[in-house]
Short mmCIF file of C-alpha atoms in Angstrom, two decimals:
data_model
loop_
_atom_site.label_atom_id
_atom_site.label_comp_id
_atom_site.label_asym_id
_atom_site.label_seq_id
_atom_site.Cartn_x
_atom_site.Cartn_y
_atom_site.Cartn_z
CA UNK A 1 111.25 -9.78 -29.72
CA UNK A 2 110.75 -6.01 -29.59
CA UNK A 3 109.31 -6.06 -33.11
CA UNK A 4 106.77 -8.76 -32.13
CA UNK A 5 105.79 -6.74 -29.05
CA UNK A 6 105.29 -3.61 -31.17
CA UNK A 7 103.10 -5.52 -33.67
CA UNK A 8 101.05 -6.98 -30.82
CA UNK A 9 100.70 -3.54 -29.23
CA UNK A 10 99.43 -1.92 -32.42
CA UNK A 11 97.13 -4.88 -33.11
CA UNK A 12 95.53 -4.44 -29.68
CA UNK A 13 95.23 -0.68 -30.21
CA UNK A 14 93.62 -1.26 -33.63
CA UNK A 15 91.12 -3.76 -32.24
CA UNK A 16 90.22 -1.46 -29.35
CA UNK A 17 89.81 1.44 -31.77
CA UNK A 18 87.46 -0.60 -33.96
CA UNK A 19 85.46 -1.74 -30.92
CA UNK A 20 85.24 1.83 -29.63
CA UNK A 21 84.20 3.12 -33.07
CA UNK A 22 81.50 0.47 -33.33
CA UNK A 23 80.28 1.34 -29.84
CA UNK A 24 80.11 5.06 -30.67
CA UNK A 25 78.37 4.35 -33.98
CA UNK A 26 75.90 2.01 -32.27
CA UNK A 27 75.16 4.62 -29.61
CA UNK A 28 74.65 7.28 -32.29
CA UNK A 29 72.52 4.90 -34.42
CA UNK A 30 70.22 4.08 -31.49
CA UNK A 31 69.86 7.81 -30.89
CA UNK A 32 68.23 8.10 -34.32
CA UNK A 33 65.31 5.97 -33.17
CA UNK A 34 62.35 7.44 -31.28
CA UNK A 35 62.63 7.42 -27.51
CA UNK A 36 60.04 5.33 -25.69
CA UNK A 37 59.85 7.83 -22.83
CA UNK A 38 57.49 10.29 -24.48
CA UNK A 39 55.51 7.84 -26.57
CA UNK A 40 51.84 7.20 -25.93
CA UNK A 41 51.01 3.76 -24.57
CA UNK A 42 49.29 2.21 -27.58
CA UNK A 43 48.98 -1.23 -25.98
CA UNK A 44 45.66 -0.16 -24.40
CA UNK A 45 44.10 0.91 -27.73
CA UNK A 46 40.48 -0.10 -28.21
CA UNK A 47 38.66 -0.46 -31.53
CA UNK A 48 36.38 2.39 -30.41
CA UNK A 49 39.46 4.65 -30.22
CA UNK A 50 40.00 4.38 -33.98
CA UNK A 51 37.92 6.89 -36.02
CA UNK A 52 38.26 4.58 -39.03
CA UNK A 53 36.09 2.07 -37.20
CA UNK A 54 33.92 4.22 -34.95
CA UNK A 55 32.87 7.06 -37.29
CA UNK A 56 30.79 7.06 -40.46
CA UNK A 57 29.97 3.39 -40.09
CA UNK A 58 28.84 1.51 -43.18
CA UNK A 59 25.77 -0.79 -43.14
CA UNK A 60 26.43 -4.52 -43.45
CA UNK A 61 27.23 -5.66 -46.98
CA UNK A 62 27.96 -9.32 -46.42
CA UNK A 63 30.57 -11.64 -44.93
CA UNK A 64 34.25 -12.32 -45.60
CA UNK A 65 36.07 -15.43 -44.41
CA UNK A 66 39.64 -15.15 -43.08
CA UNK A 67 41.62 -18.39 -42.85
CA UNK A 68 44.69 -18.79 -40.63
CA UNK A 69 47.14 -21.65 -40.14
CA UNK A 70 46.88 -24.23 -37.36
CA UNK A 71 50.58 -25.17 -37.60
CA UNK A 72 52.60 -24.35 -34.48
CA UNK A 73 56.03 -25.80 -35.37
CA UNK A 74 58.02 -25.51 -38.60
CA UNK A 75 58.43 -29.02 -39.98
CA UNK A 76 60.93 -31.18 -38.11
CA UNK A 77 62.50 -28.24 -36.27
CA UNK A 78 61.82 -26.76 -32.85
CA UNK A 79 61.04 -23.35 -34.37
CA UNK A 80 57.62 -22.03 -33.42
CA UNK A 81 55.29 -20.51 -35.99
CA UNK A 82 51.62 -19.64 -36.54
CA UNK A 83 49.65 -16.94 -38.31
CA UNK A 84 50.98 -13.37 -38.37
CA UNK A 85 48.79 -11.22 -36.15
CA UNK A 86 49.40 -8.00 -38.10
CA UNK A 87 48.26 -9.62 -41.34
CA UNK A 88 44.98 -10.70 -39.76
CA UNK A 89 44.25 -7.63 -37.61
CA UNK A 90 44.73 -5.03 -40.35
CA UNK A 91 42.73 -6.88 -42.98
CA UNK A 92 40.05 -7.72 -40.38
CA UNK A 93 39.47 -4.05 -39.64
CA UNK A 94 39.55 -3.00 -43.31
CA UNK A 95 36.83 -5.54 -44.02
CA UNK A 96 34.83 -4.53 -40.94
CA UNK A 97 35.14 -0.79 -41.59
CA UNK A 98 33.86 -1.37 -45.12
CA UNK A 99 30.71 -3.12 -43.98
CA UNK A 100 31.70 -6.78 -43.95
CA UNK A 101 31.36 -9.18 -41.04
CA UNK A 102 34.46 -11.34 -40.70
CA UNK A 103 34.50 -15.00 -39.72
CA UNK A 104 37.79 -16.72 -38.95
CA UNK A 105 38.56 -20.34 -39.82
CA UNK A 106 41.59 -22.63 -39.61
CA UNK A 107 42.41 -26.19 -40.73
CA UNK A 108 41.93 -27.63 -37.22
CA UNK A 109 39.51 -25.09 -35.76
CA UNK A 110 39.74 -23.82 -32.19
CA UNK A 111 42.58 -21.55 -31.08
CA UNK A 112 45.41 -21.37 -33.60
CA UNK A 113 49.03 -20.43 -32.82
CA UNK A 114 49.90 -16.79 -33.40
CA UNK A 115 53.12 -14.91 -34.13
CA UNK A 116 53.31 -11.45 -32.55
CA UNK A 117 56.29 -9.33 -33.54
CA UNK A 118 56.42 -6.55 -30.94
CA UNK A 119 58.40 -4.24 -33.23
CA UNK A 120 55.70 -4.33 -35.91
CA UNK A 121 52.71 -3.79 -33.63
CA UNK A 122 50.65 -0.67 -34.19
CA UNK A 123 47.34 0.84 -33.07
CA UNK A 124 45.17 -1.55 -35.08
CA UNK A 125 47.07 -4.59 -33.89
CA UNK A 126 46.71 -3.74 -30.21
CA UNK A 127 43.07 -2.80 -30.78
CA UNK A 128 42.58 -6.29 -32.21
CA UNK A 129 44.15 -7.86 -29.12
CA UNK A 130 41.79 -5.79 -26.94
CA UNK A 131 38.71 -6.47 -29.08
CA UNK A 132 36.52 -9.03 -27.27
CA UNK A 133 34.55 -10.03 -30.33
CA UNK A 134 37.64 -10.40 -32.51
CA UNK A 135 39.45 -12.36 -29.82
CA UNK A 136 36.51 -14.70 -29.35
CA UNK A 137 36.48 -15.40 -33.08
CA UNK A 138 40.20 -16.02 -33.27
CA UNK A 139 40.19 -18.28 -30.23
CA UNK A 140 37.24 -20.29 -31.56
CA UNK A 141 38.04 -20.54 -35.25
CA UNK A 142 35.76 -22.56 -37.50
CA UNK A 143 37.30 -25.81 -38.82
CA UNK A 144 37.64 -25.39 -42.60
CA UNK A 145 35.83 -28.70 -43.04
CA UNK A 146 32.72 -27.04 -41.58
CA UNK A 147 32.82 -23.88 -43.72
CA UNK A 148 29.88 -23.18 -46.01
CA UNK A 149 31.54 -21.13 -48.73
CA UNK A 150 28.20 -19.92 -50.08
CA UNK A 151 27.88 -17.60 -47.06
CA UNK A 152 30.87 -15.47 -48.09
CA UNK A 153 31.64 -12.80 -50.65
CA UNK A 154 35.38 -13.32 -50.32
CA UNK A 155 38.06 -15.39 -48.61
CA UNK A 156 41.35 -14.02 -47.29
CA UNK A 157 44.32 -16.27 -46.50
CA UNK A 158 46.44 -14.83 -43.72
CA UNK A 159 50.19 -15.35 -43.89
CA UNK A 160 52.51 -16.92 -41.39
CA UNK A 161 55.09 -19.60 -42.09
CA UNK A 162 52.77 -22.28 -40.72
CA UNK A 163 50.59 -21.82 -43.82
CA UNK A 164 53.29 -23.54 -45.85
CA UNK A 165 52.53 -26.80 -44.03
CA UNK A 166 48.76 -27.05 -43.65
CA UNK A 167 47.31 -24.95 -46.50
CA UNK A 168 48.61 -26.58 -49.72
CA UNK A 169 47.22 -30.12 -49.32
CA UNK A 170 43.98 -29.27 -47.53
CA UNK A 171 41.04 -30.44 -49.67
CA UNK A 172 38.53 -28.20 -47.87
CA UNK A 173 40.66 -25.12 -48.52
CA UNK A 174 40.94 -26.09 -52.18
CA UNK A 175 37.16 -26.50 -52.37
CA UNK A 176 36.52 -23.10 -50.74
CA UNK A 177 38.88 -21.37 -53.18
CA UNK A 178 37.51 -23.16 -56.21
CA UNK A 179 33.85 -22.53 -55.32
CA UNK A 180 34.32 -18.84 -54.56
CA UNK A 181 36.59 -18.18 -57.54
CA UNK A 182 34.22 -19.87 -59.98
CA UNK A 183 31.34 -17.85 -58.48
CA UNK A 184 33.22 -14.63 -59.33
CA UNK A 185 33.80 -13.90 -55.67
CA UNK A 186 37.10 -12.54 -54.38
CA UNK A 187 40.16 -14.54 -53.35
CA UNK A 188 42.85 -12.74 -51.36
CA UNK A 189 46.11 -14.01 -49.87
CA UNK A 190 49.17 -12.31 -48.40
CA UNK A 191 52.79 -13.28 -47.65
CA UNK A 192 52.74 -17.10 -47.13
CA UNK A 193 48.95 -17.14 -47.52
CA UNK A 194 49.18 -17.88 -51.28
CA UNK A 195 50.35 -21.38 -50.28
CA UNK A 196 46.59 -22.07 -50.15
CA UNK A 197 46.40 -21.59 -53.93
CA UNK A 198 49.20 -23.80 -55.20
CA UNK A 199 47.18 -27.02 -55.62
CA UNK A 200 43.81 -25.59 -56.60
CA UNK A 201 42.43 -26.96 -59.86
CA UNK A 202 39.32 -25.47 -61.44
CA UNK A 203 36.44 -27.59 -62.74
CA UNK A 204 37.88 -27.16 -66.23
CA UNK A 205 40.97 -29.06 -65.11
CA UNK A 206 43.11 -25.93 -65.39
CA UNK A 207 45.27 -24.92 -62.40
CA UNK A 208 43.92 -21.74 -60.79
CA UNK A 209 47.32 -20.03 -61.04
CA UNK A 210 48.01 -20.87 -64.68
CA UNK A 211 49.21 -17.72 -66.50
CA UNK A 212 48.03 -15.45 -63.68
CA UNK A 213 50.17 -12.70 -62.17
CA UNK A 214 50.72 -13.54 -58.52
CA UNK A 215 52.76 -12.31 -55.54
CA UNK A 216 53.88 -13.96 -52.33
CA UNK A 217 56.84 -14.14 -49.97
CA UNK A 218 59.87 -14.25 -52.26
CA UNK A 219 62.80 -16.66 -52.22
CA UNK A 220 65.15 -13.78 -51.33
CA UNK A 221 62.97 -12.68 -48.41
CA UNK A 222 62.71 -16.25 -47.14
CA UNK A 223 66.38 -17.19 -47.45
CA UNK A 224 67.69 -13.97 -45.91
CA UNK A 225 65.85 -14.76 -42.68
CA UNK A 226 66.05 -18.57 -42.78
CA UNK A 227 69.14 -19.72 -44.65
CA UNK A 228 68.10 -23.41 -44.51
CA UNK A 229 64.49 -22.73 -45.58
CA UNK A 230 64.80 -25.25 -48.42
CA UNK A 231 65.30 -27.99 -45.84
CA UNK A 232 62.58 -26.79 -43.47
CA UNK A 233 59.65 -26.04 -45.77
CA UNK A 234 58.05 -28.47 -48.21
CA UNK A 235 58.91 -25.92 -50.92
CA UNK A 236 59.84 -22.28 -51.39
CA UNK A 237 56.67 -20.35 -52.11
CA UNK A 238 57.96 -18.40 -55.09
CA UNK A 239 59.22 -21.59 -56.73
CA UNK A 240 55.93 -23.39 -56.19
CA UNK A 241 53.78 -20.53 -57.47
CA UNK A 242 55.89 -20.43 -60.62
CA UNK A 243 55.84 -24.22 -61.00
CA UNK A 244 52.04 -24.10 -60.97
CA UNK A 245 52.04 -21.69 -63.90
CA UNK A 246 51.84 -18.42 -61.98
CA UNK A 247 53.59 -15.36 -63.39
CA UNK A 248 55.45 -14.27 -60.27
CA UNK A 249 55.51 -10.53 -59.61
CA UNK A 250 58.52 -9.85 -57.39
CA UNK A 251 58.78 -6.44 -55.76
CA UNK A 252 61.49 -4.96 -53.54
CA UNK A 253 62.32 -7.01 -50.47
CA UNK A 254 60.07 -6.28 -47.47
CA UNK A 255 58.14 -3.49 -49.19
CA UNK A 256 54.50 -3.31 -50.28
CA UNK A 257 53.71 -5.17 -53.49
CA UNK A 258 50.46 -6.73 -54.68
CA UNK A 259 49.19 -8.44 -57.82
CA UNK A 260 45.64 -8.51 -59.12
CA UNK A 261 44.09 -10.75 -61.75
CA UNK A 262 40.41 -9.81 -61.66
CA UNK A 263 39.05 -11.48 -58.51
CA UNK A 264 42.42 -12.95 -57.45
CA UNK A 265 44.46 -10.56 -55.29
CA UNK A 266 47.80 -11.55 -53.74
CA UNK A 267 50.40 -9.68 -51.69
CA UNK A 268 54.13 -10.20 -51.22
CA UNK A 269 54.65 -9.67 -47.50
CA UNK A 270 53.12 -8.19 -44.30
CA UNK A 271 53.65 -4.63 -45.56
CA UNK A 272 51.26 -5.42 -48.43
CA UNK A 273 48.29 -6.19 -46.17
CA UNK A 274 46.62 -2.75 -46.10
CA UNK A 275 46.68 -2.31 -49.87
CA UNK A 276 45.65 -5.90 -50.52
CA UNK A 277 42.61 -5.72 -48.21
CA UNK A 278 41.46 -2.42 -49.73
CA UNK A 279 41.97 -3.80 -53.24
CA UNK A 280 39.69 -6.69 -52.28
CA UNK A 281 37.04 -4.16 -51.23
CA UNK A 282 37.39 -2.43 -54.60
CA UNK A 283 37.06 -5.74 -56.42
CA UNK A 284 33.87 -6.41 -54.44
CA UNK A 285 32.47 -3.28 -56.08
CA UNK A 286 32.91 -0.66 -53.34
CA UNK A 287 35.09 2.39 -52.86
CA UNK A 288 37.24 1.70 -49.79
CA UNK A 289 36.38 3.89 -46.82
CA UNK A 290 38.84 6.72 -46.12
CA UNK A 291 41.59 5.70 -43.73
CA UNK A 292 44.44 7.73 -42.25
CA UNK A 293 47.67 6.30 -43.66
CA UNK A 294 49.91 4.90 -40.91
CA UNK A 295 53.47 5.99 -40.11
CA UNK A 296 54.67 2.60 -41.35
CA UNK A 297 52.95 3.07 -44.73
CA UNK A 298 54.53 6.52 -45.09
CA UNK A 299 57.96 4.98 -44.44
CA UNK A 300 57.23 2.32 -47.08
CA UNK A 301 56.43 5.11 -49.58
CA UNK A 302 59.78 6.75 -48.83
CA UNK A 303 61.67 3.46 -49.10
CA UNK A 304 60.04 2.65 -52.44
CA UNK A 305 61.08 6.03 -53.84
CA UNK A 306 64.57 5.42 -52.44
CA UNK A 307 64.77 2.11 -54.31
CA UNK A 308 63.33 3.50 -57.55
CA UNK A 309 64.77 7.02 -57.72
CA UNK A 310 67.47 7.48 -55.07
CA UNK A 311 68.14 9.09 -51.71
CA UNK A 312 67.62 12.73 -52.73
CA UNK A 313 64.12 12.03 -54.04
CA UNK A 314 63.35 9.93 -50.95
CA UNK A 315 64.43 12.76 -48.66
CA UNK A 316 62.30 15.22 -50.64
CA UNK A 317 59.23 12.99 -50.28
CA UNK A 318 59.94 12.45 -46.59
CA UNK A 319 60.21 16.19 -46.00
CA UNK A 320 56.90 16.76 -47.78
CA UNK A 321 55.11 14.06 -45.77
CA UNK A 322 56.43 15.25 -42.41
CA UNK A 323 56.70 19.04 -42.89
CA UNK A 324 53.94 19.90 -45.34
CA UNK A 325 51.37 17.13 -44.93
CA UNK A 326 52.24 16.83 -41.23
CA UNK A 327 51.94 13.05 -41.33
CA UNK A 328 53.80 10.57 -39.10
CA UNK A 329 56.91 8.71 -40.29
CA UNK A 330 58.15 5.37 -38.97
CA UNK A 331 61.90 5.90 -39.05
CA UNK A 332 62.47 2.58 -37.27
CA UNK A 333 61.35 0.84 -40.45
CA UNK A 334 63.80 2.91 -42.52
CA UNK A 335 66.58 1.94 -40.08
CA UNK A 336 65.57 -1.74 -40.37
CA UNK A 337 66.04 -1.58 -44.11
CA UNK A 338 69.51 -0.23 -43.46
CA UNK A 339 70.22 -3.29 -41.32
CA UNK A 340 68.84 -5.54 -44.09
CA UNK A 341 71.27 -3.88 -46.51
CA UNK A 342 74.14 -4.59 -44.10
CA UNK A 343 73.05 -8.24 -43.84
CA UNK A 344 73.28 -8.42 -47.63
CA UNK A 345 76.77 -6.91 -47.58
CA UNK A 346 75.58 -3.65 -49.18
CA UNK A 347 77.54 -1.32 -46.92
CA UNK A 348 77.09 1.78 -49.06
CA UNK A 349 73.32 1.30 -49.04
CA UNK A 350 73.44 0.72 -45.28
CA UNK A 351 75.07 4.10 -44.63
CA UNK A 352 72.75 5.79 -47.13
CA UNK A 353 69.68 4.49 -45.28
CA UNK A 354 71.21 5.42 -41.93
CA UNK A 355 71.57 8.93 -43.35
CA UNK A 356 67.92 8.86 -44.40
CA UNK A 357 66.96 7.77 -40.88
CA UNK A 358 68.96 10.70 -39.51
CA UNK A 359 67.19 13.04 -41.93
CA UNK A 360 63.81 11.74 -40.72
CA UNK A 361 64.79 12.48 -37.12
CA UNK A 362 66.05 15.98 -37.93
CA UNK A 363 62.93 16.89 -39.93
CA UNK A 364 60.63 15.58 -37.20
CA UNK A 365 62.49 17.39 -34.45
CA UNK A 366 62.60 20.56 -36.53
CA UNK A 367 58.83 20.45 -36.71
CA UNK A 368 58.58 20.35 -32.90
CA UNK A 369 61.01 23.23 -32.34
#
């Protein structure tokens, strides 16, 4: 009896110790993230506040069509979906800053459903929400059946899981892609946006994607977030792109990665949007206008070096960006990748990325002191 009591006692002590340790670690981990107290309120940002848009404006060069999903619910589930706001807003302003007027269309027309992830919102995204002209366009989208593709120099398919349901079988979308591609105009798509390309056949009878390098949301990215994705979606995007003859270019999970085959430009995930949109501008024959790189993009640079070369090299790059170049660093994104590593059971990588997050905080605070 006494032995059982002693075992129970030490079991309780062990559990309490683990809980306390987790609490202390969680408290310390949250302390690595920027405090909201001293942060500027970016929710009120206007397009006119952004030098990229308001200074050194470029004369009109033509029009680009952005297409978003009209799907609000994922298949037979009760899970809401729509287009990803950050993927539209950032590309929209790249196109606009580089002299292109942007029209927005959707399969059904009117106001499409939107996904807004508060943690990913930045200056450009809030500026888009506060932009009357942009909001009018996105709330009154053109039905794709009514689109005259001859008016546009390029089409850009915005991601969002809803695209998996209403892009692939849409005959008007297929016609827009085929007509523009065969006219040597530019086709762009990011994240789930490449679902628009999977059933496009050229006038030669050859699938558009046949033997072309292509990127899109990967199976690993999809299944980590939605374990039953195979039962929810009509297909997994990576599988379908490969089945249609595409040569799938898979980059690191949740980091920037694009593919280009002449006038076909595709991106893996939301973090690929900036580079994809500017690559489209280059393919249209123009040098992209100078733009201050965002804190998120700087964090992506560090994370890519971490994946390719290791933590020491990543810390060295981070120190150079923050201390020497005096550029902002989004350490929340670095911390998120630590959490992703933990979700994958990669505990060593989790602690390594937590250490990198801590380094980012120390370097930033050292600059202020």
